[in-house]
């Protein structure tokens, strides 16, 4: 099916100036980035990252395709980068391969259009296994200006976008990668450390701290809890906070910057909510105040 | 297993100047290419592209890892490009996942070292399915100088590297991507059209012709038949030529250039054999002379 599907796909993919030669040659020819190149790759697999037989109501394989792009767009946003082009690899079950590929690509192309990403190439195979989608996304940042996990600084304010918890109710298939926000912040302030929340707020906070060699004092009451976490807590018996703390796949950003920049950001009109949840301290790990004492918190989330 | 394996891998991956930030952040930071960026992606799956239970004698999963890199290196070579960095995605069976990942990576790292490619990032999952490896390879070419399938010209000489046929005897796991040769030719002559042989000499010749809107008159007697095709023919009852014509996974290059450049190349000392097998004609398709008549040949190979 590969050749005929690729012919169909060439017709569906819009030309964008960043890709000179797209699908159909041995490799794609892409215009050089301004600044440095940013590249990431993430796969999602049926049965592990979604369940095609048990999708939430109103969801389809197009959402799965959208997700495969969105999780990579979130990684690009977490670097403060602009996404430009993608290579998409589909591993398809042999039964209904063409129909599945078509449905998945509806969502991939929707995300590509929404974020002005060119589909530069890819690969398609059928096999004895579950649907798996691997996206490699390319983007760019100004020279030496990527936001890194290791660049958070002592005294930094720690901010989080949106609200977290309960994404499993369906939101994890249609996250909002914070690509636009990242560009607004890049133009306005000096972001130090950044990471996206894929495995849980606390686990990814902990990773950011570990990479930067600092810790964080959280103001627990300020952590923005998503309505989904409240709905889910009624089913699970766990508290909404527990879901916010440890659920994965929020695809929000954790960002650090000096307090003056944070104060500026908190006053700016932005395309999404942003909340200060703590500040970076020298004592490593995650902490909260209880009275005058600092109490250590345990990171929880999805361990691969 | 992902976090601990990534820690191991960070230790094993050499730093190369082209990658500023490698494994361990949300995305890799890569130095911008000189000229244009070249990007390709290819996956191989157990049961389809290799059989881990029936590897040829003296082969192991390290060879499978090597192959996952080599097939992409061959695509980069077919663009006349220099490879620089790779992103590697492993989908691992749940049983023995860490052992399998380790063995596969031995071959990946060997290819990376041999071709001076930096492993910039990737993804690892375990799942209910066969071993699958997806490599995205990045490289660069001088501006507007990529060798394309569509750039073969009427009157061009058609050359092929190495010898073809019978790769299934084991050579398909350890191909010789013609990266070095491509750079020598780029520095010496003006290559017009190019494609690598992945699905069979005749099928890939036909694709090159179709993309360029020309045909080829082959001098059948000059087609370089690999010894493996002769050995295989004794088992299959097909002729060595039939194997050379239609077997896939040779990962040799088909190149077109004007006759003066071809004559120059055929006299040059090169790291591999190169043979002129025909010339581009206006009548589309594949042809050979029989007496004074042109007889049409049917392309055969691996149709995905």
Coordinates of C-alpha atoms in Angstrom, one line a residue:
Chain A
X1 CA 0.0 0.0 0.0
X2 CA 3.0 2.3 0.6
X3 CA 3.4 3.7 -3.0
X4 CA -0.3 4.5 -3.6
X5 CA -0.7 6.0 -0.1
X6 CA 2.4 8.2 -0.6
X7 CA 0.9 9.4 -3.9
X8 CA -2.3 10.3 -2.0
X9 CA -0.3 12.0 0.7
X10 CA 1.8 14.1 -1.7
X11 CA -1.5 15.5 -2.9
X12 CA -2.7 16.2 0.6
X13 CA 0.5 17.8 2.0
X14 CA 0.7 21.6 1.5
X15 CA 4.0 23.0 0.2
X16 CA 5.7 25.2 2.8
X17 CA 8.8 27.2 2.0
X18 CA 10.9 25.4 4.6
X19 CA 10.9 22.2 2.6
X20 CA 12.4 22.3 -0.9
X21 CA 12.0 18.6 -1.7
X22 CA 9.4 16.6 0.3
X23 CA 7.9 13.2 0.1
X24 CA 9.0 11.1 -2.8
X25 CA 12.8 11.2 -3.0
X26 CA 15.4 9.2 -0.9
X27 CA 15.4 12.0 1.6
X28 CA 13.9 15.5 2.1
X29 CA 15.7 18.7 1.3
X30 CA 15.0 21.3 4.0
X31 CA 16.0 24.9 4.2
X32 CA 18.7 25.6 6.9
X33 CA 17.4 26.8 10.2
X34 CA 18.0 30.4 11.4
X35 CA 20.2 29.8 14.4
X36 CA 20.4 26.3 15.8
X37 CA 18.4 23.2 14.7
X38 CA 16.2 21.6 17.3
X39 CA 15.2 17.9 16.8
X40 CA 13.1 15.5 18.8
X41 CA 11.4 12.2 18.3
X42 CA 8.6 10.5 20.2
X43 CA 6.5 7.4 19.4
X44 CA 3.1 6.4 20.5
X45 CA 1.9 2.8 20.4
X46 CA -1.6 1.3 20.6
X47 CA -2.1 -0.4 24.0
X48 CA 0.6 1.7 25.7
X49 CA 0.0 5.3 24.9
X50 CA -3.6 5.0 23.7
X51 CA -6.1 2.3 23.2
X52 CA -7.7 2.3 19.8
X53 CA -10.5 0.0 21.0
X54 CA -11.3 2.1 24.0
X55 CA -11.0 5.7 22.9
X56 CA -12.9 8.2 25.0
X57 CA -16.3 9.2 23.5
X58 CA -16.0 11.6 20.5
X59 CA -12.4 10.5 19.9
X60 CA -11.1 8.7 16.8
X61 CA -7.8 7.6 15.2
X62 CA -7.5 11.2 13.9
X63 CA -7.0 12.2 17.5
X64 CA -4.2 9.6 17.9
X65 CA -2.5 11.1 14.8
X66 CA -3.0 14.6 16.3
X67 CA -1.4 13.4 19.5
X68 CA 1.6 12.0 17.8
X69 CA 2.4 15.4 16.4
X70 CA 1.3 17.3 19.6
X71 CA 3.6 15.5 22.0
X72 CA 6.6 16.4 19.8
X73 CA 5.3 20.0 19.3
X74 CA 5.3 20.2 23.1
X75 CA 8.9 19.1 23.3
X76 CA 9.8 21.8 20.7
X77 CA 7.9 24.4 22.7
X78 CA 9.8 23.3 25.9
X79 CA 13.0 24.3 24.1
X80 CA 11.6 27.7 23.2
X81 CA 11.9 26.7 19.6
X82 CA 9.7 27.2 16.4
X83 CA 8.7 23.9 14.8
X84 CA 9.2 23.7 11.0
X85 CA 9.0 20.2 9.6
X86 CA 8.2 16.6 10.5
X87 CA 9.0 13.1 9.4
X88 CA 6.3 10.6 10.2
X89 CA 6.7 6.8 10.5
X90 CA 3.7 4.6 10.7
X91 CA 3.7 0.9 11.7
X92 CA 0.3 -0.4 10.7
X93 CA -1.5 -3.6 11.6
X94 CA -2.0 -5.6 8.3
X95 CA -5.8 -5.6 8.7
X96 CA -7.4 -2.3 7.5
X97 CA -3.9 -0.7 7.1
X98 CA -5.0 1.8 4.4
X99 CA -8.1 2.9 6.3
X100 CA -6.1 3.3 9.6
X101 CA -3.3 5.2 7.9
X102 CA -5.9 7.6 6.3
X103 CA -7.6 8.3 9.6
X104 CA -4.4 8.8 11.5
X105 CA -3.1 11.2 8.9
X106 CA -6.3 13.3 9.2
X107 CA -5.1 14.3 12.6
X108 CA -1.4 14.6 11.6
X109 CA -2.3 16.9 8.8
X110 CA -4.6 19.0 11.0
X111 CA -1.8 19.5 13.6
X112 CA 0.7 20.2 10.7
X113 CA -1.6 22.9 9.4
X114 CA -2.4 24.4 12.8
X115 CA 1.3 24.8 13.6
X116 CA 2.6 25.5 10.1
X117 CA 4.7 22.4 10.1
X118 CA 5.6 20.8 6.7
X119 CA 5.4 17.0 6.4
X120 CA 8.9 16.5 4.9
X121 CA 8.9 12.7 4.7
X122 CA 8.5 9.4 6.5
X123 CA 8.0 5.7 6.2
X124 CA 5.1 3.3 6.2
X125 CA 5.1 -0.4 7.0
X126 CA 2.5 -3.0 7.7
X127 CA 3.4 -5.7 10.3
X128 CA 2.1 -8.2 12.8
X129 CA 1.8 -5.6 15.6
X130 CA -0.3 -2.7 17.0
X131 CA -0.6 0.7 15.4
X132 CA 2.6 2.7 16.2
X133 CA 3.4 6.2 15.1
X134 CA 6.8 7.8 15.4
X135 CA 7.2 11.5 14.6
X136 CA 10.5 13.3 14.3
X137 CA 10.0 17.1 14.6
X138 CA 12.5 19.7 13.5
X139 CA 12.6 23.3 14.5
X140 CA 15.0 26.2 15.3
X141 CA 16.0 28.6 18.0
X142 CA 18.3 31.7 17.9
X143 CA 22.0 30.7 18.5
X144 CA 22.7 29.3 22.0
X145 CA 19.2 30.3 23.1
X146 CA 17.5 26.9 23.6
X147 CA 15.7 26.6 27.0
X148 CA 17.4 23.6 28.7
X149 CA 16.5 21.5 31.7
X150 CA 19.8 22.3 33.2
X151 CA 19.5 26.1 33.0
X152 CA 17.2 26.8 36.0
X153 CA 18.9 29.1 38.5
X154 CA 18.8 29.5 42.2
X155 CA 16.2 32.2 43.1
X156 CA 14.2 31.6 39.9
X157 CA 10.5 31.8 39.9
X158 CA 8.9 28.6 38.7
X159 CA 5.8 28.9 36.5
X160 CA 3.5 26.4 34.9
X161 CA 1.1 26.9 32.0
X162 CA -2.5 25.8 31.9
X163 CA -3.8 23.4 34.5
X164 CA -2.8 19.9 35.3
X165 CA -4.2 16.5 36.2
X166 CA -6.8 14.1 34.8
X167 CA -5.7 14.3 31.1
X168 CA -6.6 10.5 30.8
X169 CA -10.2 11.5 30.5
X170 CA -9.5 12.4 26.8
X171 CA -7.4 15.6 26.9
X172 CA -4.2 13.6 26.5
X173 CA -5.2 12.9 22.9
X174 CA -5.7 16.6 22.0
X175 CA -3.2 18.6 24.1
X176 CA -2.5 22.2 23.4
X177 CA 1.3 22.4 22.7
X178 CA 2.4 25.8 24.0
X179 CA 4.3 26.7 20.9
X180 CA 2.7 30.2 20.5
X181 CA 3.2 31.0 24.2
X182 CA 6.9 30.0 24.0
X183 CA 7.5 32.5 21.2
X184 CA 5.8 35.3 23.1
X185 CA 7.9 34.6 26.2
X186 CA 11.1 34.4 24.1
X187 CA 10.3 37.8 22.7
X188 CA 9.5 39.3 26.2
X189 CA 11.6 37.8 28.9
X190 CA 14.7 35.6 29.5
X191 CA 13.5 32.1 30.3
X192 CA 16.2 30.0 32.1
X193 CA 15.1 26.4 32.6
X194 CA 12.2 24.6 30.9
X195 CA 10.6 21.2 30.6
X196 CA 7.3 19.9 29.3
X197 CA 5.0 17.9 31.6
X198 CA 4.8 14.4 30.0
X199 CA 5.1 12.1 32.9
X200 CA 3.5 14.1 35.7
X201 CA 4.0 17.6 37.2
X202 CA 6.1 16.5 40.2
X203 CA 8.2 14.0 38.3
X204 CA 9.1 16.6 35.6
X205 CA 9.7 19.2 38.3
X206 CA 12.1 16.8 39.9
X207 CA 13.9 16.2 36.6
X208 CA 14.2 19.9 36.0
X209 CA 15.7 20.4 39.5
X210 CA 18.0 17.4 39.2
X211 CA 19.4 18.6 35.8
X212 CA 19.9 22.1 37.2
X213 CA 21.4 21.0 40.5
X214 CA 18.8 23.0 42.5
X215 CA 15.6 22.3 44.4
X216 CA 12.2 23.9 44.5
X217 CA 10.0 25.4 47.3
X218 CA 6.5 24.9 46.1
X219 CA 3.5 27.0 47.1
X220 CA 1.1 24.0 46.9
X221 CA -2.0 26.1 47.1
X222 CA -1.2 27.8 43.8
X223 CA -0.8 24.6 41.7
X224 CA -3.5 24.9 39.0
X225 CA -5.7 21.8 39.2
X226 CA -7.6 21.0 36.0
X227 CA -11.3 20.3 36.1
X228 CA -10.6 16.9 34.7
X229 CA -8.6 16.1 37.9
X230 CA -11.7 16.9 39.9
X231 CA -14.0 14.8 37.7
X232 CA -11.5 11.9 37.8
X233 CA -11.1 12.1 41.6
X234 CA -14.8 11.3 42.0
X235 CA -14.1 8.0 40.2
X236 CA -10.8 7.1 41.7
X237 CA -11.2 8.2 45.3
X238 CA -7.8 10.0 45.0
X239 CA -7.8 13.8 45.6
X240 CA -7.8 16.2 42.7
X241 CA -4.4 17.4 44.0
X242 CA -3.0 13.9 43.8
X243 CA -4.0 13.7 40.2
X244 CA -2.5 17.1 39.5
X245 CA 0.7 16.1 41.2
X246 CA 1.3 12.8 39.5
X247 CA -0.9 12.3 36.4
X248 CA 1.0 12.4 33.1
X249 CA 0.4 13.8 29.6
X250 CA -0.6 17.3 30.5
X251 CA 1.8 18.7 27.9
X252 CA 2.0 21.9 29.8
X253 CA 5.3 23.8 30.3
X254 CA 7.3 24.3 33.5
X255 CA 9.4 27.5 33.1
X256 CA 11.9 29.2 35.3
X257 CA 13.0 32.9 35.1
X258 CA 14.1 35.6 37.5
X259 CA 11.3 37.0 39.7
X260 CA 11.2 40.4 37.8
X261 CA 10.6 38.6 34.5
X262 CA 8.0 36.3 36.2
X263 CA 6.1 39.3 37.5
X264 CA 6.1 40.8 34.0
X265 CA 4.8 37.6 32.5
X266 CA 2.1 37.2 35.1
X267 CA 0.8 40.7 34.0
X268 CA 0.9 40.0 30.3
X269 CA -2.0 39.1 28.1
X270 CA -1.2 35.5 27.0
X271 CA -2.9 32.8 24.9
X272 CA -3.1 30.6 28.0
X273 CA -3.1 30.7 31.8
X274 CA 0.3 30.8 33.5
X275 CA 0.8 30.5 37.3
X276 CA 3.7 30.9 39.6
X277 CA 3.9 27.7 41.8
X278 CA 7.2 28.2 43.6
X279 CA 10.8 29.3 43.5
X280 CA 14.2 27.6 43.1
X281 CA 16.2 27.0 46.2
X282 CA 19.6 25.5 46.9
X283 CA 18.4 22.5 48.7
X284 CA 17.9 19.8 46.1
X285 CA 14.5 18.1 45.7
X286 CA 10.8 19.2 46.0
X287 CA 9.8 21.0 49.2
X288 CA 6.8 22.9 50.8
X289 CA 6.5 25.0 53.9
X290 CA 4.5 23.7 56.8
X291 CA 4.5 26.4 59.3
X292 CA 8.2 27.4 59.6
X293 CA 9.4 23.9 58.5
X294 CA 10.4 22.8 55.0
X295 CA 8.8 19.4 54.3
X296 CA 10.2 17.2 51.5
X297 CA 7.7 16.0 48.8
X298 CA 8.0 12.8 46.9
X299 CA 7.8 13.1 43.1
X300 CA 5.3 10.7 41.5
X301 CA 4.4 10.0 38.0
X302 CA 4.8 7.7 35.0
X303 CA 8.1 5.9 35.1
X304 CA 9.0 4.4 31.7
Chain B
X1 CA 13.9 0.6 31.7
X2 CA 14.0 3.8 29.6
X3 CA 15.7 6.1 32.2
X4 CA 18.4 3.7 33.2
X5 CA 19.1 2.7 29.6
X6 CA 19.3 6.3 28.6
X7 CA 21.8 7.0 31.3
X8 CA 23.9 4.1 30.0
X9 CA 23.6 5.4 26.5
X10 CA 24.7 8.9 27.4
X11 CA 27.9 7.3 28.6
X12 CA 28.4 5.3 25.5
X13 CA 27.7 8.1 22.9
X14 CA 30.7 10.1 21.9
X15 CA 30.3 13.9 21.8
X16 CA 30.6 15.3 18.3
X17 CA 30.8 19.0 17.6
X18 CA 27.6 18.9 15.5
X19 CA 25.4 18.3 18.5
X20 CA 25.4 20.9 21.3
X21 CA 22.8 19.2 23.5
X22 CA 22.2 15.5 23.0
X23 CA 20.3 12.8 24.9
X24 CA 18.5 13.9 28.0
X25 CA 16.6 17.1 27.3
X26 CA 13.2 17.6 25.7
X27 CA 14.9 17.8 22.3
X28 CA 18.4 17.9 20.8
X29 CA 20.2 21.1 19.9
X30 CA 22.1 20.7 16.7
X31 CA 24.5 23.0 14.9
X32 CA 23.0 24.4 11.7
X33 CA 24.0 22.6 8.5
X34 CA 26.3 24.2 6.0
X35 CA 24.0 24.6 3.0
X36 CA 20.7 22.7 3.1
X37 CA 19.5 20.2 5.6
X38 CA 18.9 16.6 4.4
X39 CA 16.5 14.4 6.4
X40 CA 15.3 10.9 6.0
X41 CA 13.7 8.2 8.1
X42 CA 13.4 4.5 7.7
X43 CA 12.2 1.8 10.0
X44 CA 13.0 -2.0 10.1
X45 CA 10.7 -4.5 11.8
X46 CA 11.4 -8.0 13.0
X47 CA 9.5 -10.5 10.8
X48 CA 9.4 -8.0 7.8
X49 CA 12.9 -6.5 7.3
X50 CA 14.8 -9.2 9.2
X51 CA 14.0 -12.3 11.2
X52 CA 15.7 -12.2 14.6
X53 CA 15.0 -16.0 15.0
X54 CA 16.6 -16.9 11.7
X55 CA 19.5 -14.5 11.3
X56 CA 22.2 -15.8 8.8
X57 CA 25.2 -17.5 10.4
X58 CA 27.5 -15.1 12.2
X59 CA 24.9 -12.4 12.5
X60 CA 23.3 -11.0 15.6
X61 CA 21.0 -8.2 16.7
X62 CA 24.0 -5.9 16.5
X63 CA 23.8 -6.4 12.7
X64 CA 20.2 -5.4 12.9
X65 CA 21.1 -2.2 14.6
X66 CA 23.8 -1.6 12.1
X67 CA 21.3 -2.1 9.3
X68 CA 18.9 0.4 10.8
X69 CA 21.6 3.1 10.5
X70 CA 23.0 1.9 7.2
X71 CA 19.8 2.0 5.2
X72 CA 19.4 5.6 6.2
X73 CA 23.0 6.4 5.5
X74 CA 22.4 5.0 2.0
X75 CA 19.5 7.4 1.5
X76 CA 21.7 10.3 2.6
X77 CA 24.5 9.1 0.2
X78 CA 21.9 9.0 -2.6
X79 CA 21.3 12.7 -2.1
X80 CA 25.0 13.4 -2.3
X81 CA 24.9 14.5 1.3
X82 CA 27.1 14.2 4.4
X83 CA 25.4 12.6 7.4
X84 CA 25.8 14.3 10.7
X85 CA 23.3 13.2 13.4
X86 CA 20.6 10.6 14.1
X87 CA 17.6 10.1 16.3
X88 CA 16.8 6.5 17.1
X89 CA 13.5 5.1 18.2
X90 CA 13.3 1.5 19.6
X91 CA 10.1 -0.4 20.1
X92 CA 11.1 -3.4 22.1
X93 CA 9.3 -6.7 23.0
X94 CA 8.7 -6.7 26.8
X95 CA 10.7 -9.9 27.2
X96 CA 14.4 -9.2 27.4
X97 CA 13.9 -5.6 26.5
X98 CA 17.1 -4.3 28.0
X99 CA 19.3 -7.1 26.6
X100 CA 17.8 -6.5 23.1
X101 CA 18.3 -2.8 23.3
X102 CA 21.9 -3.2 24.4
X103 CA 22.7 -5.6 21.5
X104 CA 20.9 -3.5 18.9
X105 CA 22.7 -0.4 20.1
X106 CA 26.1 -2.1 19.7
X107 CA 25.5 -2.0 15.9
X108 CA 24.0 1.4 15.9
X109 CA 27.0 2.9 17.8
X110 CA 29.4 1.0 15.5
X111 CA 27.7 2.6 12.4
X112 CA 27.6 6.0 14.2
X113 CA 31.4 5.8 14.8
X114 CA 32.2 4.6 11.4
X115 CA 30.3 7.4 9.7
X116 CA 31.0 10.1 12.2
X117 CA 27.3 10.5 13.1
X118 CA 26.2 11.8 16.5
X119 CA 23.3 10.0 18.2
X120 CA 21.4 13.2 19.1
X121 CA 18.3 11.7 20.7
X122 CA 15.5 9.2 20.4
X123 CA 12.8 7.3 22.2
X124 CA 12.5 3.8 23.7
X125 CA 9.3 1.9 24.5
X126 CA 8.4 -1.7 25.4
X127 CA 5.2 -3.1 23.9
X128 CA 3.3 -6.2 22.8
X129 CA 5.0 -6.4 19.4
X130 CA 8.1 -7.3 17.5
X131 CA 11.4 -5.4 17.7
X132 CA 11.2 -2.3 15.5
X133 CA 13.8 0.3 15.0
X134 CA 13.2 3.7 13.4
X135 CA 16.2 5.9 12.6
X136 CA 15.9 9.5 11.4
X137 CA 19.1 10.7 9.9
X138 CA 20.1 14.3 9.3
X139 CA 22.8 15.6 7.0
X140 CA 23.7 18.4 4.7
X141 CA 24.5 19.4 1.1
X142 CA 25.7 22.6 -0.5
X143 CA 22.8 24.9 -1.4
X144 CA 20.6 23.6 -4.2
X145 CA 23.0 20.7 -4.9
X146 CA 21.1 17.7 -3.6
X147 CA 21.1 14.8 -6.1
X148 CA 17.4 14.1 -6.9
X149 CA 15.5 11.3 -8.6
X150 CA 14.0 13.8 -11.0
X151 CA 17.3 15.3 -12.2
X152 CA 18.5 12.6 -14.6
X153 CA 18.9 14.1 -18.1
X154 CA 18.5 12.8 -21.6
X155 CA 21.8 11.4 -22.8
X156 CA 23.2 10.9 -19.3
X157 CA 25.4 7.9 -18.7
X158 CA 23.8 5.6 -16.0
X159 CA 26.3 4.1 -13.4
X160 CA 25.8 1.7 -10.6
X161 CA 28.2 1.2 -7.6
X162 CA 29.3 -2.2 -6.4
X163 CA 27.5 -5.4 -7.5
X164 CA 23.9 -6.4 -7.0
X165 CA 21.7 -9.4 -6.2
X166 CA 21.5 -12.0 -3.5
X167 CA 21.8 -9.7 -0.5
X168 CA 19.4 -11.8 1.4
X169 CA 22.2 -14.3 2.1
X170 CA 23.3 -11.9 4.8
X171 CA 24.8 -8.8 3.1
X172 CA 21.5 -6.9 3.6
X173 CA 22.3 -6.7 7.3
X174 CA 25.7 -5.1 6.8
X175 CA 25.5 -3.0 3.6
X176 CA 28.2 -0.5 2.7
X177 CA 26.4 2.8 2.4
X178 CA 28.3 4.8 -0.3
X179 CA 28.7 7.9 1.8
X180 CA 32.5 8.3 1.1
X181 CA 32.0 7.7 -2.6
X182 CA 29.3 10.3 -2.8
X183 CA 31.6 12.9 -1.5
X184 CA 34.4 12.0 -3.8
X185 CA 32.0 12.3 -6.8
X186 CA 30.5 15.5 -5.5
X187 CA 34.0 17.0 -5.5
X188 CA 34.9 15.7 -9.0
X189 CA 31.9 15.7 -11.3
X190 CA 28.4 16.9 -11.7
X191 CA 26.0 14.1 -10.7
X192 CA 22.5 14.7 -12.1
X193 CA 20.0 12.0 -11.0
X194 CA 20.5 9.5 -8.1
X195 CA 18.7 6.9 -6.2
X196 CA 19.8 4.1 -3.9
X197 CA 18.8 0.5 -4.6
X198 CA 16.5 -0.6 -1.8
X199 CA 13.8 -2.5 -3.7
X200 CA 15.7 -4.0 -6.6
X201 CA 17.9 -2.6 -9.4
X202 CA 15.2 -2.6 -12.1
X203 CA 12.5 -1.2 -9.8
X204 CA 14.7 1.6 -8.6
X205 CA 16.0 2.3 -12.1
X206 CA 12.3 2.5 -13.2
X207 CA 11.6 5.0 -10.4
X208 CA 14.5 7.2 -11.4
X209 CA 13.3 7.2 -15.0
X210 CA 9.7 7.9 -14.0
X211 CA 10.7 10.8 -11.8
X212 CA 12.9 12.3 -14.5
X213 CA 10.5 11.7 -17.4
X214 CA 13.1 9.7 -19.4
X215 CA 13.9 6.1 -20.1
X216 CA 17.1 4.0 -20.1
X217 CA 18.8 1.9 -22.6
X218 CA 20.6 -0.8 -20.7
X219 CA 23.7 -2.7 -21.7
X220 CA 22.6 -5.8 -19.9
X221 CA 26.0 -7.6 -20.2
X222 CA 27.6 -4.8 -18.1
X223 CA 25.3 -5.1 -15.1
X224 CA 27.6 -6.1 -12.2
X225 CA 26.2 -9.3 -10.7
X226 CA 27.2 -10.0 -7.1
X227 CA 28.7 -13.4 -6.2
X228 CA 25.8 -13.8 -3.7
X229 CA 23.4 -13.8 -6.7
X230 CA 25.3 -16.7 -8.2
X231 CA 25.3 -18.7 -4.9
X232 CA 21.6 -17.9 -4.4
X233 CA 20.7 -19.0 -8.0
X234 CA 22.0 -22.4 -7.2
X235 CA 19.4 -22.7 -4.5
X236 CA 16.5 -21.0 -6.2
X237 CA 16.8 -22.2 -9.8
X238 CA 16.5 -18.6 -11.0
X239 CA 19.5 -17.1 -12.9
X240 CA 22.1 -14.9 -11.3
X241 CA 20.9 -12.1 -13.6
X242 CA 17.3 -12.5 -12.4
X243 CA 18.5 -12.0 -8.8
X244 CA 20.6 -9.0 -9.8
X245 CA 17.7 -7.5 -11.6
X246 CA 15.0 -7.9 -8.9
X247 CA 16.5 -8.6 -5.5
X248 CA 16.2 -5.8 -3.0
X249 CA 18.4 -4.3 -0.3
X250 CA 21.7 -3.9 -2.2
X251 CA 22.0 -0.3 -1.0
X252 CA 24.1 0.5 -3.9
X253 CA 23.7 3.8 -5.8
X254 CA 22.4 4.4 -9.3
X255 CA 23.9 7.7 -10.6
X256 CA 23.5 9.6 -13.8
X257 CA 25.8 12.2 -15.3
X258 CA 27.0 13.4 -18.7
X259 CA 29.2 10.9 -20.6
X260 CA 32.3 13.0 -20.2
X261 CA 31.9 13.0 -16.4
X262 CA 31.1 9.3 -16.5
X263 CA 34.3 8.6 -18.5
X264 CA 36.3 10.6 -15.9
X265 CA 34.7 8.7 -13.0
X266 CA 35.4 5.3 -14.6
X267 CA 39.1 6.2 -14.7
X268 CA 39.3 7.5 -11.1
X269 CA 40.6 5.5 -8.1
X270 CA 37.5 5.0 -6.0
X271 CA 36.6 3.2 -2.7
X272 CA 34.3 0.9 -4.5
X273 CA 33.6 -0.5 -8.0
X274 CA 31.5 1.6 -10.3
X275 CA 30.1 0.5 -13.7
X276 CA 28.3 2.1 -16.5
X277 CA 25.2 0.1 -17.3
X278 CA 23.4 2.2 -19.8
X279 CA 22.3 5.7 -20.9
X280 CA 19.2 7.8 -20.6
X281 CA 17.0 8.0 -23.7
X282 CA 13.8 9.9 -24.4
X283 CA 11.5 6.8 -24.7
X284 CA 10.3 6.2 -21.1
X285 CA 10.8 2.9 -19.4
X286 CA 13.6 0.3 -19.4
X287 CA 15.0 -1.0 -22.7
X288 CA 17.7 -3.2 -24.2
X289 CA 19.0 -3.7 -27.7
X290 CA 18.3 -7.0 -29.4
X291 CA 20.0 -6.8 -32.8
X292 CA 18.7 -3.5 -34.1
X293 CA 15.5 -3.5 -32.1
X294 CA 14.8 -2.0 -28.7
X295 CA 13.1 -4.5 -26.4
X296 CA 11.2 -3.3 -23.4
X297 CA 12.1 -4.8 -20.0
X298 CA 9.8 -5.2 -17.1
X299 CA 10.9 -3.8 -13.7
X300 CA 10.7 -6.3 -10.9
X301 CA 11.4 -6.0 -7.2
X302 CA 10.0 -5.6 -3.8
X303 CA 6.7 -3.7 -3.9
X304 CA 5.7 -2.4 -0.5

